[in-house]
JSON list of C-alpha atoms in Angstrom, two decimals:
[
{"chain": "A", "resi": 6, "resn": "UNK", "atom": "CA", "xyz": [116.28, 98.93, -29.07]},
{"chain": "A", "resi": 7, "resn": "UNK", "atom": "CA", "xyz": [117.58, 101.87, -27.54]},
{"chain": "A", "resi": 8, "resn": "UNK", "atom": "CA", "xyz": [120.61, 99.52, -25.82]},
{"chain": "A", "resi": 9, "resn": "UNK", "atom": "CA", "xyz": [121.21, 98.26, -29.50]},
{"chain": "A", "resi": 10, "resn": "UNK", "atom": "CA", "xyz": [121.09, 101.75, -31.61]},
{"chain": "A", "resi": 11, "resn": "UNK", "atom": "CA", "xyz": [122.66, 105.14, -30.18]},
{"chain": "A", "resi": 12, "resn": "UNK", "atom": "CA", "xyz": [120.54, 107.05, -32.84]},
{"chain": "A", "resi": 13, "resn": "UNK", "atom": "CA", "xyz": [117.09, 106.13, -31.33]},
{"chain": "A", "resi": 14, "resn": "UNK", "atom": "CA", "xyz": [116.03, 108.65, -28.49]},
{"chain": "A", "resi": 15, "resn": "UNK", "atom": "CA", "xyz": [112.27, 107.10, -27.50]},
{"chain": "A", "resi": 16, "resn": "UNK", "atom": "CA", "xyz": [111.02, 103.68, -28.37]},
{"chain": "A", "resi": 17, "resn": "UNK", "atom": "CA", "xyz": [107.28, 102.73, -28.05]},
{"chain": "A", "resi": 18, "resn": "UNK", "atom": "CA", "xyz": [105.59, 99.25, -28.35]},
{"chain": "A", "resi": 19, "resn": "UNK", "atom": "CA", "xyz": [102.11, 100.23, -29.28]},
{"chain": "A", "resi": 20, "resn": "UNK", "atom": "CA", "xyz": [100.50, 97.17, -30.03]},
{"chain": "A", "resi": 21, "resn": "UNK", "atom": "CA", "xyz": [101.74, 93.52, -30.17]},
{"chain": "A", "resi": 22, "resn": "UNK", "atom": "CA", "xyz": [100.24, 90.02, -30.78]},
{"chain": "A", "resi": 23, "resn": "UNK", "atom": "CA", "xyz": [100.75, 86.42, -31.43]},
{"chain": "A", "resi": 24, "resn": "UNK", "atom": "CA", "xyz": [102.97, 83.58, -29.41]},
{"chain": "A", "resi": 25, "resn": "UNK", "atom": "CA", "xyz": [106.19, 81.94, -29.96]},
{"chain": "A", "resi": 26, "resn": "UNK", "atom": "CA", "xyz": [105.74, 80.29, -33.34]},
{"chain": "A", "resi": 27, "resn": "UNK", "atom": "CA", "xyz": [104.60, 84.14, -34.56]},
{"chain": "A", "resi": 28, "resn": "UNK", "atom": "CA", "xyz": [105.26, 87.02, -32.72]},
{"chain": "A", "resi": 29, "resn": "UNK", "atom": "CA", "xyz": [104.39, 90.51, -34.00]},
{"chain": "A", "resi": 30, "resn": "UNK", "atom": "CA", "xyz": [104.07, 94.00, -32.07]},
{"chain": "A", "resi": 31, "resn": "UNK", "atom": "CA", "xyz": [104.46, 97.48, -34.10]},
{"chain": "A", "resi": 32, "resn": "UNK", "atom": "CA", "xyz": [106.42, 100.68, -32.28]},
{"chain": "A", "resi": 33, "resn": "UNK", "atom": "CA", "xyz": [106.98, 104.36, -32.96]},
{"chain": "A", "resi": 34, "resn": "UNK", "atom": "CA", "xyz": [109.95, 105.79, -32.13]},
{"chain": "A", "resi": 35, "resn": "UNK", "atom": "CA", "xyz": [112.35, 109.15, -32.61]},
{"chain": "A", "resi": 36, "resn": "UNK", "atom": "CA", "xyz": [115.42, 109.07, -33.53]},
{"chain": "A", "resi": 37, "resn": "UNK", "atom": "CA", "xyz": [118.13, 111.10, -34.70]},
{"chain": "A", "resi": 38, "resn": "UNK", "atom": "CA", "xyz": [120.72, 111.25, -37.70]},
{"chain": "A", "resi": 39, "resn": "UNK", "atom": "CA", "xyz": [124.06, 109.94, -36.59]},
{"chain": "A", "resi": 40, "resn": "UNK", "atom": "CA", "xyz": [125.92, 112.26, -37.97]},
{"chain": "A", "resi": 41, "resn": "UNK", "atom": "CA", "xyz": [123.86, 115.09, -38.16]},
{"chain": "A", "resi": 42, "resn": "UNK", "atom": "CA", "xyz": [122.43, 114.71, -34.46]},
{"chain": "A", "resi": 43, "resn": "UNK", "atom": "CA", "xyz": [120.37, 118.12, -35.16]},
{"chain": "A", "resi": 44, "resn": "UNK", "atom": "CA", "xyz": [117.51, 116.49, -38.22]},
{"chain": "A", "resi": 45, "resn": "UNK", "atom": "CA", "xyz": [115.75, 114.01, -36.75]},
{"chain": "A", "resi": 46, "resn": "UNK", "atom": "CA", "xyz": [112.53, 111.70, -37.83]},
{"chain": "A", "resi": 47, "resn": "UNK", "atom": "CA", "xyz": [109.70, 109.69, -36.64]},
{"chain": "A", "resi": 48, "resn": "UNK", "atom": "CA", "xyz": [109.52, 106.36, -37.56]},
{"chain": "A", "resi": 49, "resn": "UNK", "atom": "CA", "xyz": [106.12, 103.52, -37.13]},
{"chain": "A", "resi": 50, "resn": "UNK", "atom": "CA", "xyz": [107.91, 99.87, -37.52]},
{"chain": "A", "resi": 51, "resn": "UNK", "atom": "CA", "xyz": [105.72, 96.68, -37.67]},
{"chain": "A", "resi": 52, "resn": "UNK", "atom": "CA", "xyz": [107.84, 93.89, -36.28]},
{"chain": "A", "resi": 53, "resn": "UNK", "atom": "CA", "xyz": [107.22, 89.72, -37.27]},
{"chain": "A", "resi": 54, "resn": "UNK", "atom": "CA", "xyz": [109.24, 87.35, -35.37]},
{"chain": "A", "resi": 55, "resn": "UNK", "atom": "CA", "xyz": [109.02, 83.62, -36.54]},
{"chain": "A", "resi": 56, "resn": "UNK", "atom": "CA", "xyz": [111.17, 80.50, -36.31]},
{"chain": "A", "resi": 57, "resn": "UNK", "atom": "CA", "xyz": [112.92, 79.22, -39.44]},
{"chain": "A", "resi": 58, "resn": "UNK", "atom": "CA", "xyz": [114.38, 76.26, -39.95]},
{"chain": "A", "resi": 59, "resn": "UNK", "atom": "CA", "xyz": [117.66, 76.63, -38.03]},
{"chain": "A", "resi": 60, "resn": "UNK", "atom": "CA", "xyz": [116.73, 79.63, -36.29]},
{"chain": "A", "resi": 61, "resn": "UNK", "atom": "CA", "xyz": [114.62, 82.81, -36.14]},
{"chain": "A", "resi": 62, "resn": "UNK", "atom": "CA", "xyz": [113.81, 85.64, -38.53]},
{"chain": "A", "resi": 63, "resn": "UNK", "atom": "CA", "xyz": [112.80, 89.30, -37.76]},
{"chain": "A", "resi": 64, "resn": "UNK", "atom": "CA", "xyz": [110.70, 90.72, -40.41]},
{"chain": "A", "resi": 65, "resn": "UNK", "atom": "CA", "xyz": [110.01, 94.48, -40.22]},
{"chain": "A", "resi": 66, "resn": "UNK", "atom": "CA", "xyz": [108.89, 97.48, -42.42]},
{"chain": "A", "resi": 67, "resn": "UNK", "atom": "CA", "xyz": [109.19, 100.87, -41.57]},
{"chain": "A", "resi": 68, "resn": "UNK", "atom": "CA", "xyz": [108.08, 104.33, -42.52]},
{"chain": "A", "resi": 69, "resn": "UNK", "atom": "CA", "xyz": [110.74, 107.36, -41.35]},
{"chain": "A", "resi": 70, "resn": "UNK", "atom": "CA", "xyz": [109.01, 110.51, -41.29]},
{"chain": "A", "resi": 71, "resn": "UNK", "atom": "CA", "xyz": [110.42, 113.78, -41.26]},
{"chain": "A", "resi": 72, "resn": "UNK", "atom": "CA", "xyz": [109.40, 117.25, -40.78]},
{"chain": "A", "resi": 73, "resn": "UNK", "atom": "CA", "xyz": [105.44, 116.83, -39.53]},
{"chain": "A", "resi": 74, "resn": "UNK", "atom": "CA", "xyz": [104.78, 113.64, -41.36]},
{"chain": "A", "resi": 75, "resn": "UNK", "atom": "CA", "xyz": [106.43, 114.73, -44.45]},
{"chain": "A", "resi": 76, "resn": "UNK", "atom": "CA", "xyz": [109.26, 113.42, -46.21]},
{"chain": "A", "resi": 77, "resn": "UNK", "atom": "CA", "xyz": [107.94, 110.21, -45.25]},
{"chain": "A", "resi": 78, "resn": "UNK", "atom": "CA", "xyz": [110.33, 106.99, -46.92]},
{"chain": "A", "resi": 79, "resn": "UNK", "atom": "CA", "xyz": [109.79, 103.37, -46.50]},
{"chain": "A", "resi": 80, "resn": "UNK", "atom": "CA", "xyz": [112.28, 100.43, -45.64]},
{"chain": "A", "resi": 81, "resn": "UNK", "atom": "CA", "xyz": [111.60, 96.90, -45.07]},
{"chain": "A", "resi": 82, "resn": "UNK", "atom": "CA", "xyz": [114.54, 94.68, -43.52]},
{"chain": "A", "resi": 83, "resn": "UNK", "atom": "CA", "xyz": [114.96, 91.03, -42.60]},
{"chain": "A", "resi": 84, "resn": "UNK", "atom": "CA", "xyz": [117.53, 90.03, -39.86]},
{"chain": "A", "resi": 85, "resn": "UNK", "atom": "CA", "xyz": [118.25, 86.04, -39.55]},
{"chain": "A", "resi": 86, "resn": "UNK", "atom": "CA", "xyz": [119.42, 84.42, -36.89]},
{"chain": "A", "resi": 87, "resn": "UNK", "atom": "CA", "xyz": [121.14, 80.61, -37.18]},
{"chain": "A", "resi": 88, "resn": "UNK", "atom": "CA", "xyz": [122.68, 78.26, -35.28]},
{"chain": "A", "resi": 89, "resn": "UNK", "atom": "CA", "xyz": [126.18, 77.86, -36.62]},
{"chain": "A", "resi": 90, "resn": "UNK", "atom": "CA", "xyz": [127.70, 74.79, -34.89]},
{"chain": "A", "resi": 91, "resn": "UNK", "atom": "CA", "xyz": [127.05, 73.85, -30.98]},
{"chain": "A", "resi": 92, "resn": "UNK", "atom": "CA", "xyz": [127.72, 77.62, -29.60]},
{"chain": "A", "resi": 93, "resn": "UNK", "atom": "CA", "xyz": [127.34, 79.92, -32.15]},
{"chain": "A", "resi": 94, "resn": "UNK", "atom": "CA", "xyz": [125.20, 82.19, -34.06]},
{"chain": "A", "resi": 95, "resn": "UNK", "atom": "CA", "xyz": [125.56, 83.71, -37.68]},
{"chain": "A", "resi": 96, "resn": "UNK", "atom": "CA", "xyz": [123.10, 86.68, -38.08]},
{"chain": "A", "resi": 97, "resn": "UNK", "atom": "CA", "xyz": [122.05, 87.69, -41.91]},
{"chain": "A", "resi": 98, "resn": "UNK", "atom": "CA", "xyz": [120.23, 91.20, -42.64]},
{"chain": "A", "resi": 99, "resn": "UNK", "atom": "CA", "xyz": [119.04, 92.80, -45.97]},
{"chain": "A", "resi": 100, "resn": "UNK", "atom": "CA", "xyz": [117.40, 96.13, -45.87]},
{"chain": "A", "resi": 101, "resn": "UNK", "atom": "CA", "xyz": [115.93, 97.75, -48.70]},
{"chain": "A", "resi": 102, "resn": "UNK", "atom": "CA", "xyz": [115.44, 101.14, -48.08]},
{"chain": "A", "resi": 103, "resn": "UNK", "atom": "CA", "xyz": [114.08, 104.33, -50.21]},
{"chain": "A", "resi": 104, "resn": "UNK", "atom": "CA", "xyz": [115.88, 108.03, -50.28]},
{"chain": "A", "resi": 105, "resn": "UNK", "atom": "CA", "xyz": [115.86, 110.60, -52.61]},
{"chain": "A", "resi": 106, "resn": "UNK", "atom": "CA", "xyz": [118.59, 110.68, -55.49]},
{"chain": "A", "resi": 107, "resn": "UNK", "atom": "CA", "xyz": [120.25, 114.15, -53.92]},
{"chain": "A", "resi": 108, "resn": "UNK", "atom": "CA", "xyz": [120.68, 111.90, -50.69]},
{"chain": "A", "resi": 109, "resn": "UNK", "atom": "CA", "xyz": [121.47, 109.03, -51.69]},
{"chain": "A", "resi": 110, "resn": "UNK", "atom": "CA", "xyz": [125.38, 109.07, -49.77]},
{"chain": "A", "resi": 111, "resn": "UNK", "atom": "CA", "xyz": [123.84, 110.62, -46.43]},
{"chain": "A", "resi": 112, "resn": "UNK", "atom": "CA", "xyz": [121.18, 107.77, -46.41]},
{"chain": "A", "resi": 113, "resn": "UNK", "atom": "CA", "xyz": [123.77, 105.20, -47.47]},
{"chain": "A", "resi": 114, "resn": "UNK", "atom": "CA", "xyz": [126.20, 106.29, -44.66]},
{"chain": "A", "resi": 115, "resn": "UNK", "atom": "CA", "xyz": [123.01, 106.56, -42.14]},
{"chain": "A", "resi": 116, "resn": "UNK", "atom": "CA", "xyz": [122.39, 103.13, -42.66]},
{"chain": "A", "resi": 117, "resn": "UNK", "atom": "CA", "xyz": [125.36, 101.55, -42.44]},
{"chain": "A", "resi": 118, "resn": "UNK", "atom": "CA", "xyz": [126.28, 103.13, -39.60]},
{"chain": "A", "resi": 119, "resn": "UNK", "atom": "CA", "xyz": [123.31, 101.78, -37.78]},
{"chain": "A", "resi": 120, "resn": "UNK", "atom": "CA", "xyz": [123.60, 98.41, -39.05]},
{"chain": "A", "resi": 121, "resn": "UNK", "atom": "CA", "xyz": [127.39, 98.57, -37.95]},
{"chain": "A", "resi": 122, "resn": "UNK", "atom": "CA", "xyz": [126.50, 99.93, -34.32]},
{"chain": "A", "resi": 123, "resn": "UNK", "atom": "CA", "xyz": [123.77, 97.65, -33.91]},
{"chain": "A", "resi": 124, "resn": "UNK", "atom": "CA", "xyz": [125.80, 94.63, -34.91]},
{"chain": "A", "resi": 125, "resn": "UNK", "atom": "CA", "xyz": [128.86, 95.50, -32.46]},
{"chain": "A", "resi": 126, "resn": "UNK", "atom": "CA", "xyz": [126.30, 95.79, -29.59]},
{"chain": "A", "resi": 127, "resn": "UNK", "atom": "CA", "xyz": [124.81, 92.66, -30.25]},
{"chain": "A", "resi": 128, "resn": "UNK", "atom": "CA", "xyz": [128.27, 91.02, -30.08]},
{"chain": "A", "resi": 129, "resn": "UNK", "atom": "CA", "xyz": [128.59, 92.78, -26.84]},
{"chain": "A", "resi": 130, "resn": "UNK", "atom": "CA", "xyz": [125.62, 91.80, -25.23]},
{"chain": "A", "resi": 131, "resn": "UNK", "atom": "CA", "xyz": [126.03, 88.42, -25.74]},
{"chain": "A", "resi": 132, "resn": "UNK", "atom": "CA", "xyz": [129.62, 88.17, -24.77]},
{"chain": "A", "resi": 133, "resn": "UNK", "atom": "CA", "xyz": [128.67, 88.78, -21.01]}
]
């Protein structure tokens, strides 16, 4: 994850299960706001990785702590993969995530940044 999103500074798998119709594994890891490198937060995410029909689907929900296990919001996300045509790949995500009202524009911009970043690496990585 760290190759996919700048903002995360230690990534932990601490537990994982299942086989290739159902994968799942849960990690804790520190990251840092993108643009405000100075706050950052400790997250526990619970992965689920299944096939789907034409592809594959992540399922994962998160809680983002900040300040000592305070603060703490929730976000759940789903990222779909497909097989569009013989070479290609179109890749669907919805997050849902919670902030306080007062910063509601810093989380918005937090989030698409990382979904933006995340996204362009991808592209990369599978380019080579």
């Amino acid at each position: 994850m760290k190759k996919l999103n700048p903002t995360i500074e230690d990534f932990n798998v601490i537990e994982e299960s299942g086989n290739y119709d159902h994968w799942k594994y849960s990690v804790q890891y520190t990251e840092h706001l993108s643009h405000l490198p100075m706050i950052r937060n400790v997250a526990h995410g619970h992965y689920a990785v299944k096939p789907d029909d034409n592809g594959y689907v992540i399922s994962s929900k998160h809680q983002t702590c900040f300040v000592f296990n305070f603060g703490c919001l929730e976000s759940i996300s789903q990222f779909r993969f497909d097989a569009d045509g013989a070479r290609d790949t179109k890749c669907i995500e919805t997050v849902q995530y919670e902030c306080p009202i007062v910063f509601s524009p810093l989380c918005y911009r937090e989030v698409m940044y990382q979904r933006e970043e995340i996204m362009k690496r991808l592209k990369l990585e599978f380019k080579q």
